[in-house]
Short mmCIF file of C-alpha atoms in Angstrom, two decimals:
data_model
loop_
_atom_site.label_atom_id
_atom_site.label_comp_id
_atom_site.label_asym_id
_atom_site.label_seq_id
_atom_site.Cartn_x
_atom_site.Cartn_y
_atom_site.Cartn_z
CA LEU A 1 120.50 156.93 73.91
CA VAL A 2 117.20 158.02 74.95
CA ASP A 3 118.85 160.11 77.62
CA TYR A 4 120.49 162.04 75.10
CA ALA A 5 117.42 162.90 72.73
CA THR A 6 117.21 166.04 75.19
CA ASN A 7 120.62 167.13 74.91
CA ARG A 8 121.39 171.03 74.73
CA ASP A 9 123.61 170.64 71.36
CA PRO A 10 121.70 170.01 68.22
CA ALA A 11 124.13 167.85 66.70
CA VAL A 12 123.83 165.13 69.92
CA ARG A 13 120.05 165.24 69.03
CA LEU A 14 120.75 164.88 65.63
CA GLY A 15 122.80 161.83 66.12
CA VAL A 16 120.40 160.05 68.90
CA ALA A 17 117.80 160.82 66.19
CA PHE A 18 119.55 158.98 63.41
CA GLU A 19 120.45 156.06 65.65
CA LEU A 20 117.21 155.72 66.85
CA ARG A 21 115.63 155.09 63.53
CA GLU A 22 117.58 151.63 63.79
CA LEU A 23 115.78 150.96 67.21
CA ALA A 24 112.23 152.65 65.99
CA GLU A 25 110.33 149.58 66.97
CA LEU A 26 110.95 149.76 70.29
CA GLU A 27 108.30 151.87 72.32
CA ASP A 28 111.17 153.98 74.40
CA ALA A 29 112.83 154.89 71.00
CA GLN A 30 109.22 155.90 69.38
CA GLN A 31 108.80 158.24 72.27
CA ALA A 32 111.73 159.51 72.01
CA LEU A 33 111.86 160.10 68.35
CA ALA A 34 107.93 161.66 69.08
CA GLY A 35 109.61 164.25 71.22
CA LEU A 36 112.50 164.96 68.46
CA ALA A 37 109.80 165.44 65.65
CA THR A 38 108.99 168.90 67.00
CA ASP A 39 112.50 169.96 67.83
CA SER A 40 113.49 173.50 66.92
CA ASP A 41 116.45 172.18 64.81
CA LYS A 42 114.60 171.66 61.41
CA ARG A 43 117.25 168.59 60.64
CA VAL A 44 116.78 166.86 63.77
CA ALA A 45 113.09 167.00 63.69
CA GLU A 46 113.27 165.82 60.25
CA ALA A 47 115.51 162.92 61.05
CA ALA A 48 112.93 161.92 63.84
CA ARG A 49 110.09 161.96 61.83
CA HIS A 50 111.34 159.94 58.97
CA GLY A 51 112.37 157.76 62.03
CA LEU A 52 108.69 157.26 63.19
CA VAL A 53 107.73 156.35 60.01
CA HIS A 54 110.12 153.76 59.12
CA GLY A 55 109.40 152.33 62.54
CA GLY A 56 105.82 152.39 61.86
CA GLY A 57 103.11 152.61 64.88
CA PRO A 58 100.43 155.00 65.88
CA LEU A 59 102.87 157.60 66.68
CA ALA A 60 104.20 157.95 62.85
CA ILE A 61 100.41 158.83 61.84
CA PRO A 62 101.01 162.48 61.79
CA TYR A 63 103.81 162.56 59.75
CA LEU A 64 103.09 160.16 56.83
CA GLY A 65 101.72 162.47 54.57
CA GLU A 66 104.66 164.80 54.93
CA VAL A 67 107.28 162.05 54.38
CA ILE A 68 105.28 160.94 51.36
CA GLU A 69 105.09 163.96 49.66
CA GLN A 70 109.03 164.68 50.42
CA THR A 71 109.94 161.17 48.87
CA ALA A 72 107.51 161.57 46.01
CA ALA A 73 109.36 165.06 45.45
CA SER A 74 112.65 163.82 45.47
CA GLY A 75 111.64 160.88 43.02
CA HIS A 76 112.32 158.21 45.45
CA LYS A 77 110.77 155.03 44.95
CA LEU A 78 108.64 155.19 48.32
CA GLY A 79 106.99 158.54 47.15
#
């Protein structure tokens, strides 16, 4: 799954980001999500950032504020 994180097709990368969210406690998954968090496709990057925050750990720190603001703006209980 991690190998597909660099696929040329953004739809594939988006699917990988969503699947990796479920495995975010694994180091390999966190590294792949960190790479996808700066993806050129906005949907992929957002899904990866949310996955990192969901999994926790030091790689999520740069994205915590952004995710908190987004969830607060949406009225989600996490915000």
